[in-house]
PDB file of C-alpha atoms and ligand atoms in Angstrom:
ATOM      1  CA  UNK A   1     121.232 -10.221 173.801  1.00  0.00           C
ATOM      2  CA  UNK A   2     122.341 -12.305 170.804  1.00  0.00           C
ATOM      3  CA  UNK A   3     123.156  -9.367 168.606  1.00  0.00           C
ATOM      4  CA  UNK A   4     126.654 -10.170 167.430  1.00  0.00           C
ATOM      5  CA  UNK A   5     126.964 -11.250 163.855  1.00  0.00           C
ATOM      6  CA  UNK A   6     123.709  -9.659 162.743  1.00  0.00           C
ATOM      7  CA  UNK A   7     125.636  -8.043 159.919  1.00  0.00           C
ATOM      8  CA  UNK A   8     127.107 -11.284 158.607  1.00  0.00           C
ATOM      9  CA  UNK A   9     124.476 -13.964 159.326  1.00  0.00           C
ATOM     10  CA  UNK A  10     122.094 -14.789 156.456  1.00  0.00           C
ATOM     11  CA  UNK A  11     120.294 -12.698 153.887  1.00  0.00           C
ATOM     12  CA  UNK A  12     117.434 -10.248 154.398  1.00  0.00           C
ATOM     13  CA  UNK A  13     117.083  -6.737 155.776  1.00  0.00           C
ATOM     14  CA  UNK A  14     119.036  -6.075 158.966  1.00  0.00           C
ATOM     15  CA  UNK A  15     116.066  -4.688 160.825  1.00  0.00           C
ATOM     16  CA  UNK A  16     114.168  -7.943 160.239  1.00  0.00           C
ATOM     17  CA  UNK A  17     117.065  -9.958 161.623  1.00  0.00           C
ATOM     18  CA  UNK A  18     117.256  -7.736 164.682  1.00  0.00           C
ATOM     19  CA  UNK A  19     113.508  -7.909 165.101  1.00  0.00           C
ATOM     20  CA  UNK A  20     113.632 -11.682 164.919  1.00  0.00           C
ATOM     21  CA  UNK A  21     116.421 -12.085 167.435  1.00  0.00           C
ATOM     22  CA  UNK A  22     114.661  -9.753 169.871  1.00  0.00           C
ATOM     23  CA  UNK A  23     111.395 -11.614 169.363  1.00  0.00           C
ATOM     24  CA  UNK A  24     113.110 -14.935 170.019  1.00  0.00           C
ATOM     25  CA  UNK A  25     114.726 -13.568 173.172  1.00  0.00           C
ATOM     26  CA  UNK A  26     111.320 -12.400 174.443  1.00  0.00           C
ATOM     27  CA  UNK A  27     109.349 -15.525 173.562  1.00  0.00           C
ATOM     28  CA  UNK A  28     112.006 -17.892 174.895  1.00  0.00           C
ATOM     29  CA  UNK A  29     112.119 -16.040 178.203  1.00  0.00           C
ATOM     30  CA  UNK A  30     115.721 -14.820 177.793  1.00  0.00           C
ATOM     31  CA  UNK A  31     114.187 -11.409 178.295  1.00  0.00           C
ATOM     32  CA  UNK A  32     111.654 -11.223 181.082  1.00  0.00           C
ATOM     33  CA  UNK A  33     108.325  -9.485 181.212  1.00  0.00           C
ATOM     34  CA  UNK A  34     108.975  -5.957 182.450  1.00  0.00           C
ATOM     35  CA  UNK A  35     112.712  -5.949 181.635  1.00  0.00           C
ATOM     36  CA  UNK A  36     113.983  -2.670 180.233  1.00  0.00           C
ATOM     37  CA  UNK A  37     115.413  -2.842 176.748  1.00  0.00           C
ATOM     38  CA  UNK A  38     118.845  -1.170 176.533  1.00  0.00           C
ATOM     39  CA  UNK A  39     118.627   2.296 174.942  1.00  0.00           C
ATOM     40  CA  UNK A  40     118.399   2.177 171.141  1.00  0.00           C
ATOM     41  CA  UNK A  41     121.714   4.014 170.895  1.00  0.00           C
ATOM     42  CA  UNK A  42     123.469   1.262 172.893  1.00  0.00           C
ATOM     43  CA  UNK A  43     121.852  -1.486 170.848  1.00  0.00           C
ATOM     44  CA  UNK A  44     122.984   0.187 167.652  1.00  0.00           C
ATOM     45  CA  UNK A  45     126.573   0.593 168.900  1.00  0.00           C
ATOM     46  CA  UNK A  46     126.701  -2.916 170.257  1.00  0.00           C
ATOM     47  CA  UNK A  47     125.348  -4.630 167.152  1.00  0.00           C
ATOM     48  CA  UNK A  48     127.230  -2.205 164.953  1.00  0.00           C
ATOM     49  CA  UNK A  49     124.156  -1.146 163.018  1.00  0.00           C
ATOM     50  CA  UNK A  50     122.436   2.189 162.523  1.00  0.00           C
ATOM     51  CA  UNK A  51     119.972   3.679 164.972  1.00  0.00           C
ATOM     52  CA  UNK A  52     117.384   3.873 162.208  1.00  0.00           C
ATOM     53  CA  UNK A  53     117.568   0.098 161.825  1.00  0.00           C
ATOM     54  CA  UNK A  54     117.161  -0.426 165.569  1.00  0.00           C
ATOM     55  CA  UNK A  55     114.269   2.017 165.666  1.00  0.00           C
ATOM     56  CA  UNK A  56     112.512   0.155 162.857  1.00  0.00           C
ATOM     57  CA  UNK A  57     112.842  -3.235 164.565  1.00  0.00           C
ATOM     58  CA  UNK A  58     111.678  -1.809 167.903  1.00  0.00           C
ATOM     59  CA  UNK A  59     108.729  -0.039 166.243  1.00  0.00           C
ATOM     60  CA  UNK A  60     107.651  -3.372 164.754  1.00  0.00           C
ATOM     61  CA  UNK A  61     107.764  -5.128 168.115  1.00  0.00           C
ATOM     62  CA  UNK A  62     105.896  -2.265 169.792  1.00  0.00           C
ATOM     63  CA  UNK A  63     103.208  -2.581 167.132  1.00  0.00           C
ATOM     64  CA  UNK A  64     102.986  -6.337 167.792  1.00  0.00           C
ATOM     65  CA  UNK A  65     102.732  -5.752 171.527  1.00  0.00           C
ATOM     66  CA  UNK A  66     106.012  -7.436 172.493  1.00  0.00           C
ATOM     67  CA  UNK A  67     107.592  -4.168 173.601  1.00  0.00           C
ATOM     68  CA  UNK A  68     106.037  -1.130 175.194  1.00  0.00           C
ATOM     69  CA  UNK A  69     107.439   2.400 175.211  1.00  0.00           C
ATOM     70  CA  UNK A  70     106.975   4.464 178.330  1.00  0.00           C
ATOM     71  CA  UNK A  71     107.471   8.191 178.151  1.00  0.00           C
ATOM     72  CA  UNK A  72     110.551   9.228 179.996  1.00  0.00           C
ATOM     73  CA  UNK A  73     111.515   5.767 181.203  1.00  0.00           C
ATOM     74  CA  UNK A  74     112.320   3.662 178.151  1.00  0.00           C
ATOM     75  CA  UNK A  75     111.165   0.557 176.336  1.00  0.00           C
ATOM     76  CA  UNK A  76     110.075  -2.575 178.181  1.00  0.00           C
ATOM     77  CA  UNK A  77     109.502  -6.214 177.374  1.00  0.00           C
ATOM     78  CA  UNK A  78     105.934  -7.552 177.302  1.00  0.00           C
ATOM     79  CA  UNK A  79     105.844 -11.324 177.343  1.00  0.00           C
ATOM     80  CA  UNK A  80     102.502 -12.516 176.008  1.00  0.00           C
ATOM     81  CA  UNK A  81     100.509 -14.761 178.324  1.00  0.00           C
ATOM     82  CA  UNK A  82      98.528 -17.729 177.228  1.00  0.00           C
ATOM     83  CA  UNK A  83      94.919 -16.828 177.831  1.00  0.00           C
ATOM     84  CA  UNK A  84      93.246 -18.282 180.862  1.00  0.00           C
ATOM     85  CA  UNK A  85      89.671 -19.556 180.643  1.00  0.00           C
ATOM     86  CA  UNK A  86      87.692 -18.562 183.671  1.00  0.00           C
ATOM     87  CA  UNK A  87      84.242 -19.898 184.487  1.00  0.00           C
ATOM     88  CA  UNK A  88      81.679 -17.249 185.259  1.00  0.00           C
ATOM     89  CA  UNK A  89      79.502 -19.564 187.270  1.00  0.00           C
ATOM     90  CA  UNK A  90      81.846 -20.962 189.930  1.00  0.00           C
ATOM     91  CA  UNK A  91      82.809 -19.063 193.050  1.00  0.00           C
ATOM     92  CA  UNK A  92      86.509 -19.774 193.207  1.00  0.00           C
ATOM     93  CA  UNK A  93      89.561 -17.894 194.418  1.00  0.00           C
ATOM     94  CA  UNK A  94      92.453 -16.643 192.318  1.00  0.00           C
ATOM     95  CA  UNK A  95      94.825 -19.041 194.101  1.00  0.00           C
ATOM     96  CA  UNK A  96      92.561 -22.012 193.331  1.00  0.00           C
ATOM     97  CA  UNK A  97      92.044 -20.978 189.712  1.00  0.00           C
ATOM     98  CA  UNK A  98      95.767 -20.793 189.132  1.00  0.00           C
ATOM     99  CA  UNK A  99      96.568 -23.965 191.094  1.00  0.00           C
ATOM    100  CA  UNK A 100      94.119 -25.860 188.875  1.00  0.00           C
ATOM    101  CA  UNK A 101      96.247 -24.804 185.931  1.00  0.00           C
ATOM    102  CA  UNK A 102      99.445 -25.802 187.669  1.00  0.00           C
ATOM    103  CA  UNK A 103     100.575 -22.212 188.200  1.00  0.00           C
ATOM    104  CA  UNK A 104     102.091 -20.839 191.386  1.00  0.00           C
ATOM    105  CA  UNK A 105     100.752 -17.573 192.666  1.00  0.00           C
ATOM    106  CA  UNK A 106     102.521 -14.822 194.467  1.00  0.00           C
ATOM    107  CA  UNK A 107     101.340 -11.416 195.558  1.00  0.00           C
ATOM    108  CA  UNK A 108     103.011  -8.064 195.765  1.00  0.00           C
ATOM    109  CA  UNK A 109     101.226  -6.172 198.496  1.00  0.00           C
ATOM    110  CA  UNK A 110     100.017  -2.708 197.619  1.00  0.00           C
ATOM    111  CA  UNK A 111      98.067  -2.271 200.819  1.00  0.00           C
ATOM    112  CA  UNK A 112      97.252  -4.490 203.821  1.00  0.00           C
ATOM    113  CA  UNK A 113      95.780  -3.125 207.018  1.00  0.00           C
ATOM    114  CA  UNK A 114      92.814  -1.663 208.875  1.00  0.00           C
ATOM    115  CA  UNK A 115      91.305   1.611 207.660  1.00  0.00           C
ATOM    116  CA  UNK A 116      88.350   3.911 208.197  1.00  0.00           C
ATOM    117  CA  UNK A 117      85.816   2.806 205.606  1.00  0.00           C
ATOM    118  CA  UNK A 118      84.920   4.900 202.573  1.00  0.00           C
ATOM    119  CA  UNK A 119      81.213   5.648 201.975  1.00  0.00           C
ATOM    120  CA  UNK A 120      81.228   2.924 199.291  1.00  0.00           C
ATOM    121  CA  UNK A 121      82.641   0.371 201.704  1.00  0.00           C
ATOM    122  CA  UNK A 122      80.199   1.364 204.445  1.00  0.00           C
ATOM    123  CA  UNK A 123      77.274   0.931 202.112  1.00  0.00           C
ATOM    124  CA  UNK A 124      78.344  -2.288 200.448  1.00  0.00           C
ATOM    125  CA  UNK A 125      79.613  -4.028 203.555  1.00  0.00           C
ATOM    126  CA  UNK A 126      76.899  -2.591 205.803  1.00  0.00           C
ATOM    127  CA  UNK A 127      79.388  -1.024 208.228  1.00  0.00           C
ATOM    128  CA  UNK A 128      78.691   1.648 210.817  1.00  0.00           C
ATOM    129  CA  UNK A 129      80.723   4.847 210.402  1.00  0.00           C
ATOM    130  CA  UNK A 130      82.930   4.117 213.419  1.00  0.00           C
ATOM    131  CA  UNK A 131      83.898   0.609 212.260  1.00  0.00           C
ATOM    132  CA  UNK A 132      87.211  -0.285 210.675  1.00  0.00           C
ATOM    133  CA  UNK A 133      87.595  -2.180 207.451  1.00  0.00           C
ATOM    134  CA  UNK A 134      90.331  -4.600 206.396  1.00  0.00           C
ATOM    135  CA  UNK A 135      91.845  -3.718 203.040  1.00  0.00           C
ATOM    136  CA  UNK A 136      93.991  -5.994 200.930  1.00  0.00           C
ATOM    137  CA  UNK A 137      95.529  -4.524 197.798  1.00  0.00           C
ATOM    138  CA  UNK A 138      97.538  -6.972 195.749  1.00  0.00           C
ATOM    139  CA  UNK A 139      99.292  -7.297 192.450  1.00  0.00           C
ATOM    140  CA  UNK A 140      98.533 -10.903 191.638  1.00  0.00           C
ATOM    141  CA  UNK A 141     101.287 -12.808 189.886  1.00  0.00           C
ATOM    142  CA  UNK A 142     101.104 -16.301 188.374  1.00  0.00           C
ATOM    143  CA  UNK A 143     104.362 -18.004 187.456  1.00  0.00           C
ATOM    144  CA  UNK A 144     106.100 -14.642 187.390  1.00  0.00           C
ATOM    145  CA  UNK A 145     103.492 -12.937 185.178  1.00  0.00           C
ATOM    146  CA  UNK A 146     101.451 -10.107 186.703  1.00  0.00           C
ATOM    147  CA  UNK A 147      97.812 -10.838 185.769  1.00  0.00           C
ATOM    148  CA  UNK A 148      95.603  -8.658 187.921  1.00  0.00           C
ATOM    149  CA  UNK A 149      95.418  -5.950 190.538  1.00  0.00           C
ATOM    150  CA  UNK A 150      92.881  -6.663 193.253  1.00  0.00           C
ATOM    151  CA  UNK A 151      91.670  -4.439 196.061  1.00  0.00           C
ATOM    152  CA  UNK A 152      89.500  -6.274 198.558  1.00  0.00           C
ATOM    153  CA  UNK A 153      87.597  -4.746 201.471  1.00  0.00           C
ATOM    154  CA  UNK A 154      86.393  -7.079 204.215  1.00  0.00           C
ATOM    155  CA  UNK A 155      84.541  -6.353 207.415  1.00  0.00           C
ATOM    156  CA  UNK A 156      86.778  -6.880 210.467  1.00  0.00           C
ATOM    157  CA  UNK A 157      84.058  -9.141 211.789  1.00  0.00           C
ATOM    158  CA  UNK A 158      85.210 -11.724 209.249  1.00  0.00           C
ATOM    159  CA  UNK A 159      88.832 -10.728 208.993  1.00  0.00           C
ATOM    160  CA  UNK A 160      89.967  -9.135 212.271  1.00  0.00           C
ATOM    161  CA  UNK A 161      93.638  -9.283 211.304  1.00  0.00           C
ATOM    162  CA  UNK A 162      94.468  -8.533 207.651  1.00  0.00           C
ATOM    163  CA  UNK A 163      98.065  -9.604 208.281  1.00  0.00           C
ATOM    164  CA  UNK A 164      96.702 -13.131 208.724  1.00  0.00           C
ATOM    165  CA  UNK A 165      96.268 -13.203 204.950  1.00  0.00           C
ATOM    166  CA  UNK A 166      99.633 -14.327 203.706  1.00  0.00           C
ATOM    167  CA  UNK A 167      98.605 -15.642 200.318  1.00  0.00           C
ATOM    168  CA  UNK A 168      94.935 -16.573 199.800  1.00  0.00           C
ATOM    169  CA  UNK A 169      92.092 -14.451 201.170  1.00  0.00           C
ATOM    170  CA  UNK A 170      89.585 -17.271 200.763  1.00  0.00           C
ATOM    171  CA  UNK A 171      91.877 -19.664 202.657  1.00  0.00           C
ATOM    172  CA  UNK A 172      92.001 -17.118 205.519  1.00  0.00           C
ATOM    173  CA  UNK A 173      88.207 -16.736 205.438  1.00  0.00           C
ATOM    174  CA  UNK A 174      87.897 -20.532 205.528  1.00  0.00           C
ATOM    175  CA  UNK A 175      89.725 -20.453 208.858  1.00  0.00           C
ATOM    176  CA  UNK A 176      87.250 -18.013 210.386  1.00  0.00           C
ATOM    177  CA  UNK A 177      84.393 -20.038 208.842  1.00  0.00           C
ATOM    178  CA  UNK A 178      83.363 -17.111 206.726  1.00  0.00           C
ATOM    179  CA  UNK A 179      84.177 -18.206 203.230  1.00  0.00           C
ATOM    180  CA  UNK A 180      81.526 -16.785 200.892  1.00  0.00           C
ATOM    181  CA  UNK A 181      79.048 -19.150 199.232  1.00  0.00           C
ATOM    182  CA  UNK A 182      77.515 -16.749 196.724  1.00  0.00           C
ATOM    183  CA  UNK A 183      78.711 -13.686 194.839  1.00  0.00           C
ATOM    184  CA  UNK A 184      77.517 -11.088 192.415  1.00  0.00           C
ATOM    185  CA  UNK A 185      80.125 -10.073 189.898  1.00  0.00           C
ATOM    186  CA  UNK A 186      80.071  -7.164 187.500  1.00  0.00           C
ATOM    187  CA  UNK A 187      82.503  -7.061 184.584  1.00  0.00           C
ATOM    188  CA  UNK A 188      83.171  -4.035 182.453  1.00  0.00           C
ATOM    189  CA  UNK A 189      85.701  -3.140 179.795  1.00  0.00           C
ATOM    190  CA  UNK A 190      88.322  -0.494 180.486  1.00  0.00           C
ATOM    191  CA  UNK A 191      91.629   0.893 179.321  1.00  0.00           C
ATOM    192  CA  UNK A 192      94.449   0.332 181.759  1.00  0.00           C
ATOM    193  CA  UNK A 193      96.032   3.583 182.922  1.00  0.00           C
ATOM    194  CA  UNK A 194      99.202   4.222 184.882  1.00  0.00           C
ATOM    195  CA  UNK A 195     100.268   3.334 187.543  1.00  0.00           C
ATOM    196  CA  UNK A 196      98.285   0.112 186.972  1.00  0.00           C
ATOM    197  CA  UNK A 197      99.673  -0.315 183.429  1.00  0.00           C
ATOM    198  CA  UNK A 198     103.269  -0.261 184.617  1.00  0.00           C
ATOM    199  CA  UNK A 199     102.510  -2.645 187.506  1.00  0.00           C
ATOM    200  CA  UNK A 200     100.922  -5.073 185.053  1.00  0.00           C
ATOM    201  CA  UNK A 201     103.663  -4.449 182.511  1.00  0.00           C
ATOM    202  CA  UNK A 202     101.281  -3.500 179.695  1.00  0.00           C
ATOM    203  CA  UNK A 203     101.015  -0.411 177.513  1.00  0.00           C
ATOM    204  CA  UNK A 204      99.087   2.557 178.841  1.00  0.00           C
ATOM    205  CA  UNK A 205      95.624   2.262 177.308  1.00  0.00           C
ATOM    206  CA  UNK A 206      95.820  -1.541 176.896  1.00  0.00           C
ATOM    207  CA  UNK A 207      92.496  -3.365 177.199  1.00  0.00           C
ATOM    208  CA  UNK A 208      91.490  -4.413 180.679  1.00  0.00           C
ATOM    209  CA  UNK A 209      88.559  -5.960 182.468  1.00  0.00           C
ATOM    210  CA  UNK A 210      87.351  -4.261 185.542  1.00  0.00           C
ATOM    211  CA  UNK A 211      85.613  -6.726 187.849  1.00  0.00           C
ATOM    212  CA  UNK A 212      83.674  -6.008 190.982  1.00  0.00           C
ATOM    213  CA  UNK A 213      82.718  -8.867 193.256  1.00  0.00           C
ATOM    214  CA  UNK A 214      80.415  -8.658 196.237  1.00  0.00           C
ATOM    215  CA  UNK A 215      80.275 -11.988 197.992  1.00  0.00           C
ATOM    216  CA  UNK A 216      77.917 -13.301 200.638  1.00  0.00           C
ATOM    217  CA  UNK A 217      77.664 -15.843 203.427  1.00  0.00           C
ATOM    218  CA  UNK A 218      74.730 -18.264 203.457  1.00  0.00           C
ATOM    219  CA  UNK A 219      73.100 -15.922 205.987  1.00  0.00           C
ATOM    220  CA  UNK A 220      73.048 -13.150 203.392  1.00  0.00           C
ATOM    221  CA  UNK A 221      75.748 -11.054 205.097  1.00  0.00           C
ATOM    222  CA  UNK A 222      78.247  -9.427 202.748  1.00  0.00           C
ATOM    223  CA  UNK A 223      81.774 -10.734 203.301  1.00  0.00           C
ATOM    224  CA  UNK A 224      83.826  -9.161 200.587  1.00  0.00           C
ATOM    225  CA  UNK A 225      83.756  -6.178 198.279  1.00  0.00           C
ATOM    226  CA  UNK A 226      86.556  -6.515 195.747  1.00  0.00           C
ATOM    227  CA  UNK A 227      87.510  -4.381 192.788  1.00  0.00           C
ATOM    228  CA  UNK A 228      89.874  -6.058 190.376  1.00  0.00           C
ATOM    229  CA  UNK A 229      91.616  -5.076 187.207  1.00  0.00           C
ATOM    230  CA  UNK A 230      92.501  -7.988 184.952  1.00  0.00           C
ATOM    231  CA  UNK A 231      94.713  -7.887 181.893  1.00  0.00           C
ATOM    232  CA  UNK A 232      92.461  -8.056 178.856  1.00  0.00           C
ATOM    233  CA  UNK A 233      95.033 -10.130 176.983  1.00  0.00           C
ATOM    234  CA  UNK A 234      95.045 -12.829 179.642  1.00  0.00           C
ATOM    235  CA  UNK A 235      91.459 -13.828 180.323  1.00  0.00           C
ATOM    236  CA  UNK A 236      88.481 -15.367 178.571  1.00  0.00           C
ATOM    237  CA  UNK A 237      85.437 -15.405 180.791  1.00  0.00           C
ATOM    238  CA  UNK A 238      83.186 -18.302 179.927  1.00  0.00           C
ATOM    239  CA  UNK A 239      79.578 -18.771 181.036  1.00  0.00           C
ATOM    240  CA  UNK A 240      77.293 -21.700 180.451  1.00  0.00           C
ATOM    241  CA  UNK A 241      73.869 -20.636 179.266  1.00  0.00           C
ATOM    242  CA  UNK A 242      70.720 -22.675 179.642  1.00  0.00           C
ATOM    243  CA  UNK A 243      67.293 -22.125 178.162  1.00  0.00           C
ATOM    244  CA  UNK A 244      65.043 -20.722 180.833  1.00  0.00           C
ATOM    245  CA  UNK A 245      61.707 -22.472 181.360  1.00  0.00           C
TER     246      UNK A 245
HETATM  247  C1  LIG B 301      89.251 -13.743 192.831  1.00  0.00           C
HETATM  248  C2  LIG B 301      88.176 -12.694 193.018  1.00  0.00           C
HETATM  249  C3  LIG B 301      88.332 -11.869 194.272  1.00  0.00           C
HETATM  250  C4  LIG B 301      88.666 -12.741 195.461  1.00  0.00           C
HETATM  251  C5  LIG B 301      89.866 -13.574 195.166  1.00  0.00           C
HETATM  252  C6  LIG B 301      90.263 -14.476 196.316  1.00  0.00           C
HETATM  253  O1  LIG B 301      90.396 -13.197 192.287  1.00  0.00           O
HETATM  254  N1  LIG B 301      88.094 -11.814 191.874  1.00  0.00           N
HETATM  255  O2  LIG B 301      87.115 -11.179 194.496  1.00  0.00           O
HETATM  256  O3  LIG B 301      88.916 -11.922 196.585  1.00  0.00           O
HETATM  257  O4  LIG B 301      89.605 -14.388 194.042  1.00  0.00           O
HETATM  258  O5  LIG B 301      91.463 -15.123 195.929  1.00  0.00           O
HETATM  259  P1  LIG B 301      92.553 -15.594 196.959  1.00  0.00           P
HETATM  260  O6  LIG B 301      91.865 -16.528 197.925  1.00  0.00           O
HETATM  261  O7  LIG B 301      93.568 -16.273 196.125  1.00  0.00           O
HETATM  262  O8  LIG B 301      93.072 -14.396 197.684  1.00  0.00           O
END
């Protein structure tokens, strides 16, 4: 961190100078999303300033959403994302949406395997009680920024081997000729709680969008039942409206 010389360089309150150099380090990417900030005591010693000054600068950045305090574990960097516009009328995959914007996607797997279905899954996917269901739980990351947590359930009829999904679910469904052609999506507002908040690197209670997608084949069979949690600071959902006859 560029903290040397805070005392000598330029006029103005010290806490503002510290605030500014931290802000620059975050926005320029010197500090990464999710990085832990050194303890305030260490920052104060290192920059040779008082802890009160450090506290004031950190408080400011927490208020502006560039840092987040987590009880018992410290203060972490939140790098703001540029908001992504997402059409509400096209049935696309996360990988495709991001590729169109020139972003590379990566997943951290939270769950990937075959399970006994929950009552919800049985009902939505139309599964008998003795069937198995493929579950894919992923933290979805675009150019290093975690954007969403998605938990998809798919009938084994369409996805016999969940390990076959290495990156894109829809690409895997394409291969078994069961890519959905229609979907119903429900979006609701929520506050992001832990552990989701820490996976997404946002403050506990930050605004989120909870999205449920049920998608269908042309035959009307349900392919996918997915519950997603998107960062509220990252998405604008846009729908085109037409006057009905
Ligand atoms: C979106 C949808 C999910 C869908 C996913 C497929 O994120 N909300 O319901 O499962 O796209 O994306 P991919 O093919 O990249 O796995």
